[in-house]
Amino acid sequence: MERTIVLRCFVVALVLAASSGFFFGKDAAFAVAVGAAVAGGNFWLSSGFLRTVVVPGTGRSVGNWKRVLSFLFRYAMVGVALIAAIRSAVRPVFLIVGVSALLIAVLSSLKLVRSEGQA
C-alpha cells in the first residue's frame, strides 16, 4: 500500500513538475521535484512506524521508544533537507507544491486504503 501511494506521489509530482516547468520555467519544475522527493521519501520511510501507532489492533512493540526516536530523527532530517533546499535558491512556493503531491496521492488512494483495511 505504501509503495502504491509513493508511486502515485511521484506520478502526481511528474505532472506538477512538467506543468510548472512549462508555465514558470526550469527552476519551478526543479523545486516541485525536490518537494515531492522529500515528502515521498519521508512517507515511505515513516510508514512502518505510523502503521504500528495509528492502525488499531497491531499492538505495541517492545522497542517502541527506539522507533519514536528514529521517527523524530527522520523529521529533523526532513527539516534540514527543506532548509537546505530553500537556502540553495529553490523557490519555496513550488517546493510546497511538490510536497503537496503526497497529499494528492494519499487522497487519490483513499479507496485503496479503505478496501485494504476491510480485508
PDB file of C-alpha atoms in Angstrom:
ATOM      1  CA  MET A   1       0.000   0.000   0.000  1.00  0.00           C
ATOM      2  CA  GLU A   2       2.794   2.464   0.885  1.00  0.00           C
ATOM      3  CA  ARG A   3       4.557   1.679  -2.350  1.00  0.00           C
ATOM      4  CA  THR A   4       1.405   2.494  -4.307  1.00  0.00           C
ATOM      5  CA  ILE A   5       0.958   5.816  -2.535  1.00  0.00           C
ATOM      6  CA  VAL A   6       4.608   6.785  -3.075  1.00  0.00           C
ATOM      7  CA  LEU A   7       4.368   5.777  -6.734  1.00  0.00           C
ATOM      8  CA  ARG A   8       1.246   7.901  -7.130  1.00  0.00           C
ATOM      9  CA  CYS A   9       3.035  10.759  -5.377  1.00  0.00           C
ATOM     10  CA  PHE A  10       5.829  10.638  -7.916  1.00  0.00           C
ATOM     11  CA  VAL A  11       3.375  10.431 -10.836  1.00  0.00           C
ATOM     12  CA  VAL A  12       1.491  13.473  -9.493  1.00  0.00           C
ATOM     13  CA  ALA A  13       4.838  15.218  -8.943  1.00  0.00           C
ATOM     14  CA  LEU A  14       5.874  14.471 -12.512  1.00  0.00           C
ATOM     15  CA  VAL A  15       2.686  16.056 -13.828  1.00  0.00           C
ATOM     16  CA  LEU A  16       3.048  19.050 -11.499  1.00  0.00           C
ATOM     17  CA  ALA A  17       6.737  19.479 -12.344  1.00  0.00           C
ATOM     18  CA  ALA A  18       6.064  19.285 -16.075  1.00  0.00           C
ATOM     19  CA  SER A  19       3.274  21.840 -15.913  1.00  0.00           C
ATOM     20  CA  SER A  20       5.304  24.103 -13.601  1.00  0.00           C
ATOM     21  CA  GLY A  21       8.254  23.848 -15.946  1.00  0.00           C
ATOM     22  CA  PHE A  22       6.078  24.720 -18.921  1.00  0.00           C
ATOM     23  CA  PHE A  23       4.430  27.728 -17.269  1.00  0.00           C
ATOM     24  CA  PHE A  24       7.137  29.004 -14.898  1.00  0.00           C
ATOM     25  CA  GLY A  25      10.482  27.576 -16.008  1.00  0.00           C
ATOM     26  CA  LYS A  26      13.106  25.018 -15.017  1.00  0.00           C
ATOM     27  CA  ASP A  27      13.597  26.397 -11.511  1.00  0.00           C
ATOM     28  CA  ALA A  28       9.932  25.857 -10.658  1.00  0.00           C
ATOM     29  CA  ALA A  29       9.977  22.305 -12.019  1.00  0.00           C
ATOM     30  CA  PHE A  30      13.099  21.505 -10.012  1.00  0.00           C
ATOM     31  CA  ALA A  31      11.545  22.885  -6.818  1.00  0.00           C
ATOM     32  CA  VAL A  32       8.418  20.772  -7.330  1.00  0.00           C
ATOM     33  CA  ALA A  33      10.558  17.677  -7.869  1.00  0.00           C
ATOM     34  CA  VAL A  34      12.617  18.352  -4.727  1.00  0.00           C
ATOM     35  CA  GLY A  35       9.493  18.862  -2.618  1.00  0.00           C
ATOM     36  CA  ALA A  36       7.891  15.663  -3.891  1.00  0.00           C
ATOM     37  CA  ALA A  37      11.089  13.674  -3.342  1.00  0.00           C
ATOM     38  CA  VAL A  38      11.369  14.857   0.257  1.00  0.00           C
ATOM     39  CA  ALA A  39       7.687  14.202   1.020  1.00  0.00           C
ATOM     40  CA  GLY A  40       7.542  10.837  -0.754  1.00  0.00           C
ATOM     41  CA  GLY A  41      10.774   9.622   0.797  1.00  0.00           C
ATOM     42  CA  ASN A  42       9.685  10.643   4.267  1.00  0.00           C
ATOM     43  CA  PHE A  43       6.316   8.942   3.853  1.00  0.00           C
ATOM     44  CA  TRP A  44       7.907   5.740   2.617  1.00  0.00           C
ATOM     45  CA  LEU A  45      10.427   5.628   5.460  1.00  0.00           C
ATOM     46  CA  SER A  46       7.877   6.523   8.158  1.00  0.00           C
ATOM     47  CA  SER A  47       5.007   4.310   7.024  1.00  0.00           C
ATOM     48  CA  GLY A  48       6.014   1.284   9.125  1.00  0.00           C
ATOM     49  CA  PHE A  49       6.093   3.316  12.324  1.00  0.00           C
ATOM     50  CA  LEU A  50       2.858   5.090  11.504  1.00  0.00           C
ATOM     51  CA  ARG A  51       1.105   1.774  10.891  1.00  0.00           C
ATOM     52  CA  THR A  52       2.009   0.455  14.353  1.00  0.00           C
ATOM     53  CA  VAL A  53       0.898   3.670  16.052  1.00  0.00           C
ATOM     54  CA  VAL A  54      -2.208   4.585  14.060  1.00  0.00           C
ATOM     55  CA  VAL A  55      -3.705   1.278  12.871  1.00  0.00           C
ATOM     56  CA  PRO A  56      -5.767  -0.357  15.634  1.00  0.00           C
ATOM     57  CA  GLY A  57      -5.056  -3.949  16.590  1.00  0.00           C
ATOM     58  CA  THR A  58      -1.391  -4.060  15.640  1.00  0.00           C
ATOM     59  CA  GLY A  59      -0.180  -3.850  19.237  1.00  0.00           C
ATOM     60  CA  ARG A  60       2.827  -2.077  20.635  1.00  0.00           C
ATOM     61  CA  SER A  61       6.313  -3.368  20.088  1.00  0.00           C
ATOM     62  CA  VAL A  62       8.946  -3.795  22.792  1.00  0.00           C
ATOM     63  CA  GLY A  63      11.426  -1.314  21.327  1.00  0.00           C
ATOM     64  CA  ASN A  64       8.833   1.379  20.728  1.00  0.00           C
ATOM     65  CA  TRP A  65      10.965   4.175  22.200  1.00  0.00           C
ATOM     66  CA  LYS A  66      13.661   3.414  19.607  1.00  0.00           C
ATOM     67  CA  ARG A  67      11.095   3.736  16.849  1.00  0.00           C
ATOM     68  CA  VAL A  68       9.835   7.049  18.239  1.00  0.00           C
ATOM     69  CA  LEU A  69      13.399   8.341  18.423  1.00  0.00           C
ATOM     70  CA  SER A  70      14.029   7.167  14.854  1.00  0.00           C
ATOM     71  CA  PHE A  71      10.800   8.871  13.727  1.00  0.00           C
ATOM     72  CA  LEU A  72      11.802  12.158  15.364  1.00  0.00           C
ATOM     73  CA  PHE A  73      15.288  11.914  13.854  1.00  0.00           C
ATOM     74  CA  ARG A  74      13.745  11.443  10.401  1.00  0.00           C
ATOM     75  CA  TYR A  75      11.592  14.520  10.883  1.00  0.00           C
ATOM     76  CA  ALA A  76      14.633  16.520  11.921  1.00  0.00           C
ATOM     77  CA  MET A  77      16.422  15.327   8.779  1.00  0.00           C
ATOM     78  CA  VAL A  78      13.421  16.340   6.642  1.00  0.00           C
ATOM     79  CA  GLY A  79      13.582  19.787   8.246  1.00  0.00           C
ATOM     80  CA  VAL A  80      17.296  20.025   7.473  1.00  0.00           C
ATOM     81  CA  ALA A  81      16.648  18.932   3.867  1.00  0.00           C
ATOM     82  CA  LEU A  82      13.911  21.541   3.438  1.00  0.00           C
ATOM     83  CA  ILE A  83      16.054  24.304   4.957  1.00  0.00           C
ATOM     84  CA  ALA A  84      18.972  23.321   2.705  1.00  0.00           C
ATOM     85  CA  ALA A  85      16.672  23.354  -0.332  1.00  0.00           C
ATOM     86  CA  ILE A  86      15.300  26.797   0.488  1.00  0.00           C
ATOM     87  CA  ARG A  87      18.763  28.235   1.170  1.00  0.00           C
ATOM     88  CA  SER A  88      20.038  26.870  -2.143  1.00  0.00           C
ATOM     89  CA  ALA A  89      17.645  29.125  -4.059  1.00  0.00           C
ATOM     90  CA  VAL A  90      14.850  26.597  -4.581  1.00  0.00           C
ATOM     91  CA  ARG A  91      11.635  28.560  -4.914  1.00  0.00           C
ATOM     92  CA  PRO A  92       9.628  27.917  -1.696  1.00  0.00           C
ATOM     93  CA  VAL A  93       6.171  28.209  -3.243  1.00  0.00           C
ATOM     94  CA  PHE A  94       6.935  25.482  -5.757  1.00  0.00           C
ATOM     95  CA  LEU A  95       8.620  23.419  -3.050  1.00  0.00           C
ATOM     96  CA  ILE A  96       5.297  23.449  -1.181  1.00  0.00           C
ATOM     97  CA  VAL A  97       3.503  22.442  -4.376  1.00  0.00           C
ATOM     98  CA  GLY A  98       5.846  19.456  -4.629  1.00  0.00           C
ATOM     99  CA  VAL A  99       5.272  18.479  -1.001  1.00  0.00           C
ATOM    100  CA  SER A 100       1.522  18.648  -1.567  1.00  0.00           C
ATOM    101  CA  ALA A 101       1.873  15.990  -4.280  1.00  0.00           C
ATOM    102  CA  LEU A 102       1.919  13.474  -1.425  1.00  0.00           C
ATOM    103  CA  LEU A 103      -1.399  14.813  -0.134  1.00  0.00           C
ATOM    104  CA  ILE A 104      -2.937  14.458  -3.583  1.00  0.00           C
ATOM    105  CA  ALA A 105      -1.590  10.900  -3.826  1.00  0.00           C
ATOM    106  CA  VAL A 106      -2.977   9.956  -0.404  1.00  0.00           C
ATOM    107  CA  LEU A 107      -6.377  11.409  -1.206  1.00  0.00           C
ATOM    108  CA  SER A 108      -6.457   9.591  -4.531  1.00  0.00           C
ATOM    109  CA  SER A 109      -5.540   6.349  -2.737  1.00  0.00           C
ATOM    110  CA  LEU A 110      -8.264   6.646  -0.112  1.00  0.00           C
ATOM    111  CA  LYS A 111     -10.387   3.950  -1.743  1.00  0.00           C
ATOM    112  CA  LEU A 112      -7.372   1.630  -1.816  1.00  0.00           C
ATOM    113  CA  VAL A 113      -6.689   2.254   1.885  1.00  0.00           C
ATOM    114  CA  ARG A 114     -10.322   1.627   2.861  1.00  0.00           C
ATOM    115  CA  SER A 115     -10.566  -1.621   0.892  1.00  0.00           C
ATOM    116  CA  GLU A 116      -7.275  -2.906   2.331  1.00  0.00           C
ATOM    117  CA  GLY A 117      -8.404  -2.052   5.859  1.00  0.00           C
ATOM    118  CA  GLN A 118     -11.569  -4.133   5.442  1.00  0.00           C
ATOM    119  CA  ALA A 119      -9.734  -7.158   4.070  1.00  0.00           C
TER     120      ALA A 119
END
